[in-house]
Coordinates of C-alpha atoms and ligand atoms in Angstrom, one line a residue:
M1 CA 96.3 66.7 83.0
K2 CA 96.8 66.3 87.0
F3 CA 98.0 69.8 88.5
E4 CA 100.3 70.0 92.2
L5 CA 101.2 73.4 93.6
L6 CA 104.6 72.8 95.0
E7 CA 105.4 77.1 95.4
L8 CA 103.1 80.1 95.1
R9 CA 104.8 83.6 95.7
E10 CA 103.7 86.6 94.1
D11 CA 106.1 87.1 91.5
R12 CA 106.7 82.9 91.4
I13 CA 104.8 80.0 90.5
R14 CA 106.0 76.7 90.7
Y15 CA 104.3 73.2 89.9
L16 CA 104.2 69.8 88.9
L17 CA 101.9 69.4 85.7
S18 CA 101.5 65.6 85.2
G19 CA 99.1 63.8 81.9
V20 CA 100.3 66.4 79.2
T21 CA 102.2 67.0 76.3
A22 CA 105.8 68.7 76.1
A23 CA 104.5 70.9 73.6
F24 CA 101.4 71.8 76.0
A25 CA 103.8 72.6 79.1
N26 CA 105.7 74.9 77.2
G27 CA 102.9 76.5 75.4
I28 CA 102.3 77.5 78.7
R29 CA 105.5 78.9 79.4
R30 CA 106.0 80.8 75.7
A31 CA 102.7 82.5 76.3
C32 CA 103.3 83.7 79.8
M33 CA 107.0 85.6 77.9
S34 CA 105.2 86.7 74.4
E35 CA 101.5 86.5 75.3
V36 CA 100.2 88.0 78.6
P37 CA 99.7 91.8 77.6
V38 CA 101.2 94.5 80.9
L39 CA 102.0 97.9 81.0
A40 CA 105.1 99.4 80.2
I41 CA 106.2 103.3 79.2
D42 CA 105.9 103.5 75.5
E43 CA 106.6 107.0 74.4
I44 CA 108.5 109.7 76.2
N45 CA 108.7 113.6 75.2
L46 CA 111.8 114.9 76.9
Y47 CA 111.9 118.6 78.0
D48 CA 115.4 118.8 79.8
N49 CA 118.2 116.1 80.8
T50 CA 121.2 117.6 81.6
S51 CA 122.5 114.4 83.4
V52 CA 125.2 112.0 81.7
L53 CA 122.7 110.2 80.4
F54 CA 122.3 110.2 76.6
D55 CA 118.4 110.8 75.7
E56 CA 118.0 107.6 74.3
Q57 CA 119.9 105.5 77.6
L58 CA 117.4 107.5 79.5
S59 CA 114.5 106.2 77.4
L60 CA 115.4 102.7 77.1
R61 CA 115.9 102.4 81.0
I62 CA 112.5 103.7 81.7
G63 CA 111.1 101.7 79.1
E64 CA 111.9 98.7 80.9
I65 CA 110.5 99.7 84.3
P66 CA 108.2 96.8 85.4
L67 CA 104.6 98.9 86.1
R68 CA 101.5 97.5 88.0
A69 CA 98.3 98.1 87.6
E70 CA 95.7 97.7 90.0
D71 CA 93.0 96.5 87.6
L72 CA 95.2 95.2 84.1
D73 CA 91.2 94.5 82.6
V74 CA 90.7 98.5 82.5
F75 CA 93.0 99.2 79.7
S76 CA 92.7 97.8 76.3
Q77 CA 95.3 97.1 73.7
P78 CA 96.3 99.8 71.1
E79 CA 94.4 98.2 68.6
E80 CA 91.8 96.9 70.1
C81 CA 90.4 100.1 71.9
Q82 CA 87.3 102.2 70.7
C83 CA 89.5 104.6 69.9
G84 CA 91.1 102.5 67.1
G85 CA 95.2 103.2 68.4
T86 CA 94.7 107.2 68.4
G87 CA 95.5 107.1 72.1
C88 CA 93.0 107.8 74.7
P89 CA 92.7 107.4 78.7
G90 CA 91.1 103.5 77.8
C91 CA 94.8 102.4 75.9
R92 CA 97.3 104.6 77.8
V93 CA 98.0 105.9 81.0
D94 CA 99.7 109.7 81.1
F95 CA 102.7 109.9 83.4
M96 CA 105.9 113.4 84.1
L97 CA 108.8 112.8 85.4
S98 CA 110.4 116.0 86.9
K99 CA 113.2 115.5 89.3
E100 CA 116.5 118.8 90.1
G101 CA 119.9 116.9 91.4
P102 CA 122.0 116.4 93.6
G103 CA 120.0 112.3 94.3
M104 CA 119.2 109.3 92.8
V105 CA 116.5 109.3 90.1
Y106 CA 114.4 106.4 91.4
S107 CA 111.2 104.3 89.6
E108 CA 108.8 106.0 92.3
D109 CA 109.8 109.5 90.8
I110 CA 107.3 108.2 87.5
Q111 CA 104.1 109.7 88.3
F112 CA 101.4 108.4 86.9
T113 CA 97.8 110.1 86.4
D114 CA 95.9 107.0 87.3
P115 CA 97.0 106.9 90.7
G116 CA 96.1 103.0 89.9
V117 CA 99.4 102.7 88.3
K118 CA 102.5 102.8 89.6
S119 CA 106.0 101.2 89.1
A120 CA 105.4 97.7 90.4
F121 CA 109.4 98.4 92.6
K122 CA 109.6 101.6 94.2
K123 CA 113.7 102.2 94.0
I124 CA 114.8 100.8 90.7
P125 CA 117.5 104.1 90.4
I126 CA 117.1 105.5 87.1
V127 CA 120.0 108.2 87.1
I128 CA 122.0 109.8 89.7
L129 CA 121.7 113.8 89.1
G130 CA 124.5 115.7 90.3
D131 CA 124.1 119.2 91.6
G132 CA 121.5 121.5 89.5
E133 CA 121.4 119.1 87.0
K134 CA 117.4 118.0 85.6
L135 CA 115.3 115.9 84.7
V136 CA 111.9 116.5 83.1
M137 CA 109.6 114.8 81.1
E138 CA 106.3 113.0 80.2
G139 CA 104.8 110.7 78.1
F140 CA 102.4 107.5 78.7
A141 CA 102.6 103.4 78.7
T142 CA 100.3 101.6 77.1
K143 CA 99.3 97.8 77.3
R144 CA 101.0 95.3 74.9
V145 CA 102.5 91.6 74.8
G146 CA 106.5 90.8 75.0
K147 CA 106.7 89.6 71.2
D148 CA 105.9 93.4 70.8
H149 CA 109.4 94.1 73.2
T150 CA 110.7 93.1 75.7
K151 CA 109.7 95.5 77.4
W152 CA 105.5 94.2 77.9
Q153 CA 107.5 90.8 78.7
A154 CA 105.3 89.2 81.5
G155 CA 107.5 86.1 82.3
T156 CA 111.3 86.3 82.7
L157 CA 112.2 83.2 84.4
C158 CA 110.0 80.7 82.6
G159 CA 110.7 77.2 82.5
Y160 CA 110.3 73.7 82.6
K161 CA 111.9 70.4 83.2
N162 CA 110.9 66.5 83.2
Q163 CA 109.6 65.3 86.6
P164 CA 112.5 62.7 87.2
S165 CA 111.8 59.2 88.4
F166 CA 114.9 57.9 90.3
A167 CA 115.6 55.0 92.3
I168 CA 118.2 52.8 94.6
S169 CA 119.3 49.2 93.9
E170 CA 119.9 46.7 96.2
A171 CA 123.8 46.5 95.0
C172 CA 124.1 50.0 96.8
D173 CA 127.0 49.7 99.8
G174 CA 126.6 53.0 101.0
C175 CA 129.4 54.6 99.8
G176 CA 127.7 57.8 99.8
K177 CA 130.2 58.6 96.5
C178 CA 126.8 59.8 94.7
V179 CA 126.0 62.1 97.8
E180 CA 129.1 64.1 97.7
V181 CA 128.4 64.7 93.7
C182 CA 124.7 66.0 93.7
P183 CA 125.0 69.3 93.3
R184 CA 121.4 69.6 94.3
N185 CA 122.7 68.0 97.6
I186 CA 119.2 65.9 97.8
L187 CA 121.0 62.6 98.1
V188 CA 121.7 61.2 101.8
I189 CA 122.8 58.0 103.0
E190 CA 120.1 56.4 105.2
E191 CA 120.6 52.9 107.1
G192 CA 123.6 52.3 104.9
R193 CA 122.3 53.3 101.6
A194 CA 121.4 56.2 99.2
K195 CA 118.4 58.3 99.1
A196 CA 116.8 60.9 97.5
T197 CA 115.2 63.6 99.9
N198 CA 113.6 65.8 97.1
I199 CA 113.2 64.1 93.6
L200 CA 111.3 67.4 92.1
E201 CA 114.8 69.2 93.0
C202 CA 116.7 67.2 90.5
S203 CA 118.1 68.4 87.8
L204 CA 118.6 64.9 86.4
C205 CA 122.6 66.3 85.5
K206 CA 123.7 62.5 86.3
L207 CA 126.3 63.2 88.1
C208 CA 125.2 60.5 90.9
I209 CA 125.4 57.4 88.0
G210 CA 128.3 58.4 86.7
A211 CA 129.7 58.3 90.4
C212 CA 128.8 55.7 91.4
E213 CA 130.7 52.1 90.9
A214 CA 128.4 49.8 91.8
A215 CA 126.0 50.7 89.5
A216 CA 122.7 51.1 91.5
I217 CA 121.0 54.4 90.1
T218 CA 118.7 54.1 87.7
L219 CA 117.1 57.4 87.0
S220 CA 115.1 58.2 83.8
P221 CA 112.8 61.6 83.4
V222 CA 108.9 61.1 83.3
L223 CA 107.5 61.8 79.8
D224 CA 104.0 63.5 80.3
S225 CA 104.8 65.0 83.3
F226 CA 106.9 68.8 84.1
V227 CA 108.1 70.7 87.0
V228 CA 107.0 74.1 85.7
S229 CA 108.9 77.0 87.1
I230 CA 107.4 80.6 85.9
E231 CA 108.7 83.5 87.3
G232 CA 107.7 87.4 86.8
S233 CA 109.1 91.1 85.9
G234 CA 106.8 92.3 89.0
C235 CA 103.5 93.7 86.1
I236 CA 101.4 91.1 87.5
V237 CA 101.2 88.2 89.7
A238 CA 102.5 84.7 88.8
K239 CA 99.1 83.3 89.8
D240 CA 97.8 85.8 87.3
M241 CA 100.3 85.1 84.8
V242 CA 99.9 81.8 84.3
A243 CA 96.2 82.0 84.2
K244 CA 96.1 84.8 81.7
A245 CA 98.3 82.4 79.4
A246 CA 96.3 79.5 79.6
S247 CA 93.4 82.0 78.3
E248 CA 95.4 83.4 75.8
I249 CA 96.2 80.1 74.2
R250 CA 92.2 79.3 74.7
K251 CA 91.2 82.3 72.9
R252 CA 93.6 81.2 70.0
A253 CA 92.2 77.5 70.1
L254 CA 88.3 78.9 70.0
D255 CA 89.0 80.9 66.9
L256 CA 90.8 78.8 64.9
D257 CA 87.6 76.4 65.9
A258 CA 85.3 79.0 64.2
K259 CA 87.4 79.4 61.3
L260 CA 87.1 75.5 61.0
A261 CA 83.6 75.6 61.8
E262 CA 83.4 78.3 58.9
L263 CA 84.8 75.4 55.9
S264 CA 82.1 72.6 56.6
Ligands
SF4_301 S1 127.1 55.7 95.1 FE1 125.9 53.9 94.9 S2 126.7 52.6 95.5 FE2 127.3 54.8 96.7 S3 126.2 55.4 97.9 FE3 125.0 55.9 95.7 S4 123.8 54.7 95.4 FE4 125.3 53.8 96.5
SF4_302 S1 121.3 63.5 88.8 FE1 121.8 65.5 89.3 S2 120.9 66.4 90.7 FE2 120.0 64.6 90.2 S3 120.1 63.2 92.0 FE3 122.0 62.7 90.4 S4 123.4 64.1 91.1 FE4 121.6 64.8 92.0
ZN303 ZN1 92.6 104.4 73.4

């Protein structure tokens, strides 16, 4: 297996993975979306809500706010916690939200009892309060995974495509028609011939092939090489999300290995 980093940001990682099957590349993608545990608000007690939003709408909005913990590993998922899932500081973070209008209620107004936990983004609007309107609530966040509910989904935009293999033959007369139709703007004419500038950006749409009357373009997917893009909700750094996804897959493989060993 070969790994080449193409882009690294806090919320996004893009890499070229070669010498693997599509199932492997897809396994990492799926694990980022469904198996990486993060925090989200799980239960709310509403004491006062005179805003324009119904309690249910408000609760849904608050549940979907991405939360960032300084150290996610200090929290357990409820069913794995020493309390047995009844609720304790090891598997819950309490919060309080109290605001009176006029003004917008933002995600930063949610105050957690653990100073290491906060909203991943300060200015997510929750609801605008009119003069004298009030919002008072408390509740707690828990750590779970995306397959339990989308509010715990760490990976949001996760995808992969085959690496494109692209070639221009001697038949190219430099007419430029492929350059005109390419939606990714990665084709140029240089010294009378077409050339791809950054072929990893190619979407394999084949519009260039359709436009080329000289049939000079050869394009095919490299079957064991993938451009993988993973973007998160902000709950966890993208690089850590991929590492966690890989370790979750590894954990399952080891479980399976142990079960198979018991049979022999
Ligand atoms: S359309 Fe075909 S012939 Fe024209 S520049 Fe592109 S590759 Fe060359
Ligand atoms: S396949 Fe599509 S994106 Fe790729 S070079 Fe051709 S026109 Fe551009
Ligand atoms: Zn607990």
